[in-house]
Coordinates of C-alpha atoms and ligand atoms in Angstrom, one line a residue:
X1 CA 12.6 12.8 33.7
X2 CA 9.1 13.8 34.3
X3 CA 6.8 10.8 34.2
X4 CA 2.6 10.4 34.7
X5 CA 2.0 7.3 36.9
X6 CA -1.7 7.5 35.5
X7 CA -3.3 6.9 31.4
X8 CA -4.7 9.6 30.3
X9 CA -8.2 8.5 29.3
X10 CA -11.3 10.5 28.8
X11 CA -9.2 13.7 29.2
X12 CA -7.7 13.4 32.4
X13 CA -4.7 11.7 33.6
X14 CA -6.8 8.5 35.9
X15 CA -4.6 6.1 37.7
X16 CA -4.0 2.7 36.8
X17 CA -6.2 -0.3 38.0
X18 CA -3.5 -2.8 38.9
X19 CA 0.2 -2.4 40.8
X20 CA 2.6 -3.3 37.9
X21 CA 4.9 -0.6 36.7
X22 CA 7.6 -0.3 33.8
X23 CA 10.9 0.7 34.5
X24 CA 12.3 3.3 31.7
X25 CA 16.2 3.0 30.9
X26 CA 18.4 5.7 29.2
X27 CA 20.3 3.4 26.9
X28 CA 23.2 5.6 26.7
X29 CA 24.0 5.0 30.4
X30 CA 21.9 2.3 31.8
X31 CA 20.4 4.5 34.8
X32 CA 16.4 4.2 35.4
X33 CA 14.9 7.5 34.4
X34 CA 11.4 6.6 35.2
X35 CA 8.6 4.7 35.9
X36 CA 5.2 4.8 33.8
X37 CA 2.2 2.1 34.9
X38 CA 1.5 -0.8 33.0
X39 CA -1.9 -1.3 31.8
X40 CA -4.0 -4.1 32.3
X41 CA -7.3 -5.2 29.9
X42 CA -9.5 -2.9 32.4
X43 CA -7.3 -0.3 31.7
X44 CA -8.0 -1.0 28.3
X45 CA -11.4 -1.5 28.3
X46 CA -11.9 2.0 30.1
X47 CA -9.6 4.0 27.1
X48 CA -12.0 1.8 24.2
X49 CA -15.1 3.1 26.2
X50 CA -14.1 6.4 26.3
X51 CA -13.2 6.2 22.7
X52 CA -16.4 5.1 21.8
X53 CA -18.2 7.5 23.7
X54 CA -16.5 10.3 22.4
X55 CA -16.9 8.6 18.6
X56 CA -20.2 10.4 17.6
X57 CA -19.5 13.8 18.8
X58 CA -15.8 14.1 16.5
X59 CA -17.3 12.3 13.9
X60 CA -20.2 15.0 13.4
X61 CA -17.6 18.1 14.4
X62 CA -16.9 19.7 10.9
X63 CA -13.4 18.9 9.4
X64 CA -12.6 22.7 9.5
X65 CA -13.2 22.6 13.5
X66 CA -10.6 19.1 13.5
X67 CA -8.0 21.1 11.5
X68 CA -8.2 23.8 14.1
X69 CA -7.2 21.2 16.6
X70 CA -4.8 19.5 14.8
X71 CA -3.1 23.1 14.3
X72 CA -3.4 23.7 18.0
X73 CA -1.5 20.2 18.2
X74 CA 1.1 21.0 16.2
X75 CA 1.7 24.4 18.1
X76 CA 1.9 22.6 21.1
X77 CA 4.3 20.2 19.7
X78 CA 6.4 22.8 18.3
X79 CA 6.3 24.4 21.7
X80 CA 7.5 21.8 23.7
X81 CA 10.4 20.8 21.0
X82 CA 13.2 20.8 23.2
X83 CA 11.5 18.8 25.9
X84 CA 10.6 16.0 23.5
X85 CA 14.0 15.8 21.9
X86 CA 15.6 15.5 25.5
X87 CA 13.1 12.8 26.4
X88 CA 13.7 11.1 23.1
X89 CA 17.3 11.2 23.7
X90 CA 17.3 10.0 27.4
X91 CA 14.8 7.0 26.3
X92 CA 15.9 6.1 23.0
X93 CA 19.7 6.8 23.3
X94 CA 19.7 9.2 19.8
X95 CA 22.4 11.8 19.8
X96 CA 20.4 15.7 20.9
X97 CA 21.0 16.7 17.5
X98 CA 19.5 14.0 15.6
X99 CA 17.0 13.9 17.8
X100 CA 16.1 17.5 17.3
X101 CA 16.9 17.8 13.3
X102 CA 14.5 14.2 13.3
X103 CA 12.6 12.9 16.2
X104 CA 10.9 16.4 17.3
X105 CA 10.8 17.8 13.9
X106 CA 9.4 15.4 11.8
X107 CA 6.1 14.8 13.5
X108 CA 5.6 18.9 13.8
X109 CA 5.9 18.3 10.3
X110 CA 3.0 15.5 9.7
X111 CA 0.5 17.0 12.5
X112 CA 0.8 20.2 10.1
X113 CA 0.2 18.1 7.0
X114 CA -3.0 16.7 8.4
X115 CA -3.9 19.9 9.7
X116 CA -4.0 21.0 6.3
X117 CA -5.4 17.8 4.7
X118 CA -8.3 17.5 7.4
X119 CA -9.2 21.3 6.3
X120 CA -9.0 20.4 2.5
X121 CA -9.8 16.7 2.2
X122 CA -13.4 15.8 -0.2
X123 CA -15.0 14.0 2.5
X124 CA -18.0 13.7 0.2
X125 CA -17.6 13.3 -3.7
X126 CA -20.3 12.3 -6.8
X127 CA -19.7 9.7 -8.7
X128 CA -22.5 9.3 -11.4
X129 CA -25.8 9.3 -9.9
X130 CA -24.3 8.7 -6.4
X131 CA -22.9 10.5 -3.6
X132 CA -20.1 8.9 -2.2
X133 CA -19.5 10.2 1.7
X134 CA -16.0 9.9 3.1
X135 CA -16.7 8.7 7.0
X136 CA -14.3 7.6 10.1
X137 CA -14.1 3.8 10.4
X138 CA -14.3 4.2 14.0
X139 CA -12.5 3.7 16.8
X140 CA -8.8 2.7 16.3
X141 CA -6.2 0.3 18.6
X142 CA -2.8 2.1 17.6
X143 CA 0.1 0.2 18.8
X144 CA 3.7 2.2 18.1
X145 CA 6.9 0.7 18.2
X146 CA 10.2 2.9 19.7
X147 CA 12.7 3.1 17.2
X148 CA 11.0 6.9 16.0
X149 CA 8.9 7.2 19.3
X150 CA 7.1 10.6 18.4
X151 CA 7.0 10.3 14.8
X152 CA 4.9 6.5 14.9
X153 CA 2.4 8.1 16.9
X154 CA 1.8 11.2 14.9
X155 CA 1.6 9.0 11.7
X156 CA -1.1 7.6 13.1
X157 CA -3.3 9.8 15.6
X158 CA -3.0 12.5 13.1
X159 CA -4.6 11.1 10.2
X160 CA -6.8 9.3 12.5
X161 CA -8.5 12.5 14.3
X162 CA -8.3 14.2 10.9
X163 CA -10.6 11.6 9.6
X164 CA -13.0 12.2 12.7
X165 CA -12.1 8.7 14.2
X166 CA -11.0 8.5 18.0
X167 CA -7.6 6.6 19.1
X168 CA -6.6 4.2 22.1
X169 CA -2.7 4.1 22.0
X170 CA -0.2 1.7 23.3
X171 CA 3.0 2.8 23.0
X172 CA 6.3 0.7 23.2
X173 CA 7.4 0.0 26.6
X174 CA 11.1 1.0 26.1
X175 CA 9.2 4.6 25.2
X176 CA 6.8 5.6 27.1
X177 CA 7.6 9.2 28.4
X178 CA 7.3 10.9 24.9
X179 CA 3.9 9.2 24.3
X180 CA 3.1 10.8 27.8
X181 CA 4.6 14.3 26.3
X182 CA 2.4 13.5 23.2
X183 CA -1.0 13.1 25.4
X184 CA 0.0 16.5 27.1
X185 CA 0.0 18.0 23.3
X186 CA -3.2 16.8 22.6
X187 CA -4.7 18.0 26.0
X188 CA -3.0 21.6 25.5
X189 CA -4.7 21.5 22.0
X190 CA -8.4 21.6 23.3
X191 CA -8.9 17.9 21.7
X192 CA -12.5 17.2 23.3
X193 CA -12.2 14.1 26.2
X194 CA -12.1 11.1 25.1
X195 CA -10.9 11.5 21.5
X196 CA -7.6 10.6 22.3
X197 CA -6.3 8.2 25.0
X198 CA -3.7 6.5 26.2
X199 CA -2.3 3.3 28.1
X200 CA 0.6 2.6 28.7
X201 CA 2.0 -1.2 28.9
X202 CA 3.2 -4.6 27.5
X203 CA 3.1 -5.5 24.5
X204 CA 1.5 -9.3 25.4
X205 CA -0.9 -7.4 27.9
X206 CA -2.2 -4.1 26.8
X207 CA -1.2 -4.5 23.0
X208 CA -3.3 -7.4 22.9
X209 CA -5.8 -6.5 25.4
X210 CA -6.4 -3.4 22.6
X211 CA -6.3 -5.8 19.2
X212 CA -8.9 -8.5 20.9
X213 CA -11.0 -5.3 22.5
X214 CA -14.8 -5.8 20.3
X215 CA -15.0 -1.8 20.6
X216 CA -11.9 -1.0 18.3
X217 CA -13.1 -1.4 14.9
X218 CA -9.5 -0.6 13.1
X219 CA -6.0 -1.9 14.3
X220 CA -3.2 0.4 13.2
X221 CA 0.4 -1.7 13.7
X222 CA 3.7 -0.6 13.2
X223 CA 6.6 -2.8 14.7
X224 CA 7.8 -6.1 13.7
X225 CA 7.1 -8.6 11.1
X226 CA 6.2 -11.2 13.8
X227 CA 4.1 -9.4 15.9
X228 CA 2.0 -8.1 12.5
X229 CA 1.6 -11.7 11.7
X230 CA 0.0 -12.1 14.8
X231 CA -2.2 -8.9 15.5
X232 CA -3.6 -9.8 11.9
X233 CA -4.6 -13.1 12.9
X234 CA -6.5 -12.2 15.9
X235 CA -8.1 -9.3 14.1
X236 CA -9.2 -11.6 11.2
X237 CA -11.0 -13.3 13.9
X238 CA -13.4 -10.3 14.2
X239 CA -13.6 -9.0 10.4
X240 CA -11.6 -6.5 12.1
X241 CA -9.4 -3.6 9.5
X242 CA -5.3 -3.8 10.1
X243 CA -2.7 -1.3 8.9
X244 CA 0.3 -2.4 9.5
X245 CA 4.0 -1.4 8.9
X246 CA 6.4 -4.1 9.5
X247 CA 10.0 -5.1 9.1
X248 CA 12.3 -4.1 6.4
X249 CA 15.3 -5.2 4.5
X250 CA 16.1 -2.7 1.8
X251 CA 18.4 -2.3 -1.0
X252 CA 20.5 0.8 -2.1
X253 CA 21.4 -0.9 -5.9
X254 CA 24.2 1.9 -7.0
X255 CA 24.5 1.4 -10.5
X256 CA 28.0 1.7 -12.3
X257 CA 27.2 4.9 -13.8
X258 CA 26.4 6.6 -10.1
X259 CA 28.7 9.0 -8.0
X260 CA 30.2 5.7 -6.4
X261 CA 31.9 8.1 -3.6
X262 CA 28.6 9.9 -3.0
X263 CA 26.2 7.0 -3.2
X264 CA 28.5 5.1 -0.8
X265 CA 28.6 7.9 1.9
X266 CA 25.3 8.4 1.8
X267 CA 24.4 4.8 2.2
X268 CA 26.8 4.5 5.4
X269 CA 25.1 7.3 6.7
X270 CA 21.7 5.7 6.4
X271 CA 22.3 3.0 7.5
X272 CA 24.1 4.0 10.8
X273 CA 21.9 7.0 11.4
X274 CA 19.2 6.7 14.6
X275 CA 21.7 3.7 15.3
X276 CA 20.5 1.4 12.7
X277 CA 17.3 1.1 13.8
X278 CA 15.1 2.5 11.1
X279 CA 12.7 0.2 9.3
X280 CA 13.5 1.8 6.3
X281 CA 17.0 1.7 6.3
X282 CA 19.1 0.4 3.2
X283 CA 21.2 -2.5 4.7
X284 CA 22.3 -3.8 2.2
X285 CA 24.0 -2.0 -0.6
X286 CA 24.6 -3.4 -4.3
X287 CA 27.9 -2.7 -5.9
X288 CA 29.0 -3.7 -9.4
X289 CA 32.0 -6.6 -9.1
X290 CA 34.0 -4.0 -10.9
X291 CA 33.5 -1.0 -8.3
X292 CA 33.4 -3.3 -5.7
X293 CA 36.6 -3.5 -4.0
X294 CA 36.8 0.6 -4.5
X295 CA 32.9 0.7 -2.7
X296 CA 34.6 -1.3 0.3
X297 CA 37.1 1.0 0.9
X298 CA 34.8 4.1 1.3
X299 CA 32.4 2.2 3.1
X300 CA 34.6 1.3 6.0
X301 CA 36.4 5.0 6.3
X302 CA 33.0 6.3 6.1
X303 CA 31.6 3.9 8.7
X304 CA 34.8 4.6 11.3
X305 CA 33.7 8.2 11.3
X306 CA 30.5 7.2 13.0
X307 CA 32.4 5.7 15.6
X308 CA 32.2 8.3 18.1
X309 CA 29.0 9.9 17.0
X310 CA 26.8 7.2 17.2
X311 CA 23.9 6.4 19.9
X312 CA 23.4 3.7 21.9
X313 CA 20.9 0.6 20.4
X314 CA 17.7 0.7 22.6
X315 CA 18.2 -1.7 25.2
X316 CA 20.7 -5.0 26.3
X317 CA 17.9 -7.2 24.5
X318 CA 18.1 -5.6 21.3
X319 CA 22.2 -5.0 21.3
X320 CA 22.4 -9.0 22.0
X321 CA 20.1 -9.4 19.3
X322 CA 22.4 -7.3 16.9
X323 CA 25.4 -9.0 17.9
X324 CA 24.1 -12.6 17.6
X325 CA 23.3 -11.2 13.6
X326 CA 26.9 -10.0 13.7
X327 CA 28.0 -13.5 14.8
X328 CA 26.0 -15.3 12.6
X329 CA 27.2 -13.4 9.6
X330 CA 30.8 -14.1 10.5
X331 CA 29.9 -17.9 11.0
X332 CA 28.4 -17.7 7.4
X333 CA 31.4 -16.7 5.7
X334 CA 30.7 -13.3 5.2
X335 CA 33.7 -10.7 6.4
X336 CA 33.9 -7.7 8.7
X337 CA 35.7 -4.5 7.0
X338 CA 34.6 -2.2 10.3
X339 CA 33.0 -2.6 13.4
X340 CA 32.5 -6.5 15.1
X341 CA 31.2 -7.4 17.8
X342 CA 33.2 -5.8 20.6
X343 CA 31.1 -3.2 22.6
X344 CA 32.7 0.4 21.7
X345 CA 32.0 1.6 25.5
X346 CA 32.2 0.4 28.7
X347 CA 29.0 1.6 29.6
X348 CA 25.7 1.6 27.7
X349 CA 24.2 -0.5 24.6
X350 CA 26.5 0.5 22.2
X351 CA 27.4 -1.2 19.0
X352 CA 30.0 -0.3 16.5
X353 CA 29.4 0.5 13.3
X354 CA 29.7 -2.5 11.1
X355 CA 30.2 -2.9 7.4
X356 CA 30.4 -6.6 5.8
X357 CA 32.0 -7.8 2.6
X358 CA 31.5 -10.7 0.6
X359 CA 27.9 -10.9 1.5
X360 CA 26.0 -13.0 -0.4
X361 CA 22.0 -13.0 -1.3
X362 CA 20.9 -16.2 0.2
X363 CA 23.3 -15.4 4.0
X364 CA 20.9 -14.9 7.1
X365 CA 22.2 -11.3 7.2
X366 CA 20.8 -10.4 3.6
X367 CA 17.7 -12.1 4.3
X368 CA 16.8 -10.7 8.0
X369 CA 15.8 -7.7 9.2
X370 CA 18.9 -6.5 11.9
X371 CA 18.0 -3.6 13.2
X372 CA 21.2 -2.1 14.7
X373 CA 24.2 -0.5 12.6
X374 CA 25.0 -3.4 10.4
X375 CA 25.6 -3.1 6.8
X376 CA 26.1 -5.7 4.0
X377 CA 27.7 -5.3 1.1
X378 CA 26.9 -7.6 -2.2
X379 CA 28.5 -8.0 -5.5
X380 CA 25.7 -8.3 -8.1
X381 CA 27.1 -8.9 -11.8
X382 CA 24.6 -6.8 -14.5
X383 CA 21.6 -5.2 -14.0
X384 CA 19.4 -8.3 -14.0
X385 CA 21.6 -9.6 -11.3
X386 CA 21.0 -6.5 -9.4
X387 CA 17.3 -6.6 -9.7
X388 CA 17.0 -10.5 -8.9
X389 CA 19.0 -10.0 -5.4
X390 CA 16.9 -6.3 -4.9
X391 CA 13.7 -8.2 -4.9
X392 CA 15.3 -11.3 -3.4
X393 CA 13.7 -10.6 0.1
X394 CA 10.4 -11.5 1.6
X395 CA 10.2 -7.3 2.4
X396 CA 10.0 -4.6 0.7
X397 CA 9.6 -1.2 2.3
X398 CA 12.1 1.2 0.7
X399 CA 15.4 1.5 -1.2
X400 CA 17.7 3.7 -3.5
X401 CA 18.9 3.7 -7.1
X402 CA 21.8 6.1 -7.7
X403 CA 22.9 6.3 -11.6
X404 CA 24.4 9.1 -13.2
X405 CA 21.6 9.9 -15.2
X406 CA 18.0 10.3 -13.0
X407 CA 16.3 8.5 -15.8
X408 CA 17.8 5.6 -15.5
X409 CA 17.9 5.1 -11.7
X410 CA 13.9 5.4 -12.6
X411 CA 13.7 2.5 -14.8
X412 CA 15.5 0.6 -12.7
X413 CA 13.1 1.5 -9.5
X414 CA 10.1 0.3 -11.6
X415 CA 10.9 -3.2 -11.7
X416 CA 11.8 -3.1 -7.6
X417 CA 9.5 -4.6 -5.4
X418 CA 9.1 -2.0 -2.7
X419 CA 6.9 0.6 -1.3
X420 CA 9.3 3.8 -1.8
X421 CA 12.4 4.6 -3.7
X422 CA 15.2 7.1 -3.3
X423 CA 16.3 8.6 -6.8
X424 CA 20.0 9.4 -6.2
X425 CA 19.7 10.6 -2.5
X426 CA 16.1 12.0 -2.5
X427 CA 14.6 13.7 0.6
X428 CA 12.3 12.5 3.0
X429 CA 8.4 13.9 1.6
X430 CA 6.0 13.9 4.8
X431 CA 3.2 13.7 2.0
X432 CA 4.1 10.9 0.3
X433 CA 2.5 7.3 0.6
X434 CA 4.9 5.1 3.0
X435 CA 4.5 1.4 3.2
X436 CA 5.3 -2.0 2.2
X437 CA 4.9 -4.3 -0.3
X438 CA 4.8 -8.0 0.1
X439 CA 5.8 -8.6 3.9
X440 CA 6.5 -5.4 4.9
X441 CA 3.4 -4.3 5.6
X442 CA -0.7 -3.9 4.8
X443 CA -1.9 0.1 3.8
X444 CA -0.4 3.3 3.9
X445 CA 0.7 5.5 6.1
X446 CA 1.1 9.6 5.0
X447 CA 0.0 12.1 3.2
X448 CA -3.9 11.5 1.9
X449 CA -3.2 7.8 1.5
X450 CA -2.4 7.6 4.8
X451 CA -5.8 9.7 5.8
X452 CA -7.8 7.1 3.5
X453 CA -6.8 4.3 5.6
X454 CA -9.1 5.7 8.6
X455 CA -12.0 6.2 5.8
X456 CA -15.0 4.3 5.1
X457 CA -17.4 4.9 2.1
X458 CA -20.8 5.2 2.2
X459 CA -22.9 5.4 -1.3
X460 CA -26.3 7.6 -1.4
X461 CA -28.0 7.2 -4.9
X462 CA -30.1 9.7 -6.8
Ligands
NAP1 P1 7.6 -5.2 18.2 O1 8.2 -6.0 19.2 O2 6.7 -5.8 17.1 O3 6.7 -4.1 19.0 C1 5.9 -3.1 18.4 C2 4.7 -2.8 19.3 O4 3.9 -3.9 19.4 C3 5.2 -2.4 20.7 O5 4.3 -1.4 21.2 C4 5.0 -3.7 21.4 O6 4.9 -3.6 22.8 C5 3.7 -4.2 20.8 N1 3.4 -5.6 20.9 C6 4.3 -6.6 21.2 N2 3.7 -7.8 21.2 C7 2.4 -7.6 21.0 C8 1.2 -8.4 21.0 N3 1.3 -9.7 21.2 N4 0.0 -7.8 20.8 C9 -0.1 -6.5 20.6 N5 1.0 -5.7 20.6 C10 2.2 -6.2 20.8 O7 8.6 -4.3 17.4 P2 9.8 -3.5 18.0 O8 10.9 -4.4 18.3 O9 9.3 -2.6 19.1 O10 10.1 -2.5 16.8 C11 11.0 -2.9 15.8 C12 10.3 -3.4 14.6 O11 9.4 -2.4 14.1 C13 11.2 -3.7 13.4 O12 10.9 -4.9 12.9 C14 10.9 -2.6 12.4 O13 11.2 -2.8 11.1 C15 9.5 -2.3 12.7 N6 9.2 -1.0 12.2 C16 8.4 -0.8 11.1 C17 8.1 0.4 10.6 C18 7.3 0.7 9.4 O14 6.9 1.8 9.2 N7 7.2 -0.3 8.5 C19 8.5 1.5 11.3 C20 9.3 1.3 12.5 C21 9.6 0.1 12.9 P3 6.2 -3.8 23.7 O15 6.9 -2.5 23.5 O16 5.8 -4.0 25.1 O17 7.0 -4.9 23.2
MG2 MG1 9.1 -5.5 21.8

């Protein structure tokens, strides 16, 4: 795989200050692919200065002139499709075709939604004797994690050059080579130098090099609960802003009046799609004690289908990780009606696809984010029941209702403590507002909620 041994900063690829290099690892077959450099605080400090240098220019270029770029950016993206769903795939481990159907086409998707937003947004509106102006916050320390490599960075550098702020981005070490692809995007899109940069690096080294930095003003997170807890912290410190998108544990509640066949299918699929590693995914499903034994046997044929199809997990850490969960659950009482333990492969960090039974609310594998194809399967006993072990996390990113009539899977998605709901299967909306409630995260990311977060106000009165 092609790979930069330089950041690009100030609108040129410039090599790295220090020696120390990342190794990148196909997943699928455990063979290096590449080698990226990884940065060090000067590196850092170099990408904020830039950033801040190239802060008052964007800010001032009119929103119809950052919409021109952003289209330019999603050409190039759309260009260069096939190349970033290979890359994905050889770093991440996704099969090509989800990769293509998902990983290259959903952030083409977004850069053309804030395309459109940036030409169309009220950056300025009155409200009584005031006019209220719409202005960037700054300059912004995005740190993406690698479970949708593309798609975490477009959610953020879109909205955030839309906006008219400038971006330093760390990317996750185990992905790397499409945030490079990205950064050639941007440069093909005639993005003026400096607006856009990026370092590669650890997590521990650059990551936090970028949240401490005094020149970022807003620190836009998305990975783990853990590390969220921490970047807030050390942002606090400075009065600096944090969006953050964290962990999830979300419920698919099908209801007894639902397509029990479809809503179970579907909920495999979810859950085993991108390999389990989606922060939104519904792992755990609620079944009525009467549907219950009928929803097991549908959920294991339909998780054996995915034996074959599915990718790798995205490296030996995180497949020891899964399996410890899988472990654990056994050890807790709960029981395995597919998948275990046993790698499916002899080669690779491959997990089978795994369904529990007789999970129950309070078990470590309700309660914590897994992260690999894992799903759990609880009995709840009315709809009260179902609501009380819904909410019965401290997350609360997404989830599903199926019923058999729409209004009802409504009601019940009212009382649910979480960010987004699907309504009996509902499709992905790029536009919509995506985030958590309670642990799961801080702001928005999407749509014009997801372009406010990289907004400050500032009142003029008449
Ligand atoms: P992670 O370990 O928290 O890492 C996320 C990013 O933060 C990576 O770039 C990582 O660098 C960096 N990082 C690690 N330690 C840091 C530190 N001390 N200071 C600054 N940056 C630091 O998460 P992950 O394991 O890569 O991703 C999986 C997690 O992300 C899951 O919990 C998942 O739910 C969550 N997620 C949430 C959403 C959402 O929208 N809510 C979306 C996707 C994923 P390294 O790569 O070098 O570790
Ligand atoms: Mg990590």
């Amino acid at each position: 795989m092609k790979a930069h041994d330089g950041f690009y900063i100030d609108g040129a690829w410039r090599p790295a200050v220090g020696r120390d290099t990342i190794d990148v690892v196909n997943p699928a077959d455990e063979q290096v692919i590449g080698r990226v450099p990884a940065g060090t605080a000067l590196d850092v400090d170099t990408a904020v200065r830039a950033a801040r240098a190239a802060l008052t220019g964007w800010a001032a270029t009119p929103p119809a002139e950052r919409a021109a770029r952003l289209t330019a950016l999603r050409d190039a993206l759309a260009a260069r499709k096939d190349e970033i769903a290979e890359t994905v795939t050889a770093e991440l481990g996704s099969p090509l075709a989800f990769s293509q159907a998902v990983h290259a086409s959903v952030p083409i998707a977004v850069a053309a939604s804030y395309a459109e937003l940036a030409a169309t947004h009220a950056f300025e509106e009155k409200v009584g004797n005031s006019t209220v102006l719409h202005e960037p916050i700054g300059v912004v320390g995005a740190i993406t994690p690698w479970n949708y490599p593309l798609h975490q960075i477009v959610a953020k550098v879109a909205p955030a050059l839309a906006a008219g702020c400038t971006v330093v981005l760390k990317p996750a070490e185990d992905t790397p080579l499409t945030a490079q692809l990205f950064a050639e995007a941007v440069h093909e899109a005639g993005v003026p130098a400096g607006v856009f940069n990026l370092v590669t690096g650890l997590g521990p080294v650059a990551g936090q090099a970028l949240v401490e930095h005094p020149g970022v003003d807003l620190v836009s997170f998305t990975g783990s609960t853990a590390v969220g807890r921490q970047i807030a912290a050390t942002a606090a410190a400075a009065i600096k802003k944090v969006a953050l998108e964290l962990g999830g544990k979300s419920a698919n509640v099908i209801l007894p009046s639902a397509d029990l066949a479809k809503a179970v299918n579907v909920g495999v699929a979810n859950v085993m799609s991108n390999s389990g590693q989606t922060c939104s995914a519904w792992t755990r499903m609620l079944v009525h004690r009467d549907q219950y034994d009928e929803a097991l046997e549908l959920a294991a044929a339909a998780a054996a289908k995915y034996g074959e199809r599915i990718g790798p997990v995205v490296s030996a850490r995180q497949r020891e990780r899964v399996r410890g969960y899988i472990d654990k659950g056994v050890a807790e009482g709960a029981r395995l009606v597919a998948g275990g333990t046993e790698s499916p492969r002899e080669q690779g960090y491959f997990v089978s696809p795994t369904v529990f039974a007789d999970v129950t609310p309070e078990m470590t594998i309700a309660q914590e984010e897994i992260f690999g194809p894992v799903l759990s399967i609880l009995r709840y006993e009315d709809e009260d029941d179902a609501l009380r072990i819904a909410n019965g996390t401290v997350y609360g990113l997404a989830g599903a209702v199926w019923a058999g009539d729409e209004s009802e899977a409504v009601a019940f998605a009212r009382r649910m403590e979480t960010g987004q709901v699907d309504i009996n299967g509902g499709r992905f909306n790029p536009l919509a507002p995506f985030g958590g409630y309670k642990q799961s995260g801080v702001g928005r990311e999407l749509g014009t909620h997801g372009l406010a977060e990289y907004l400050q106000t500032k009142s003029l009165q008449f």
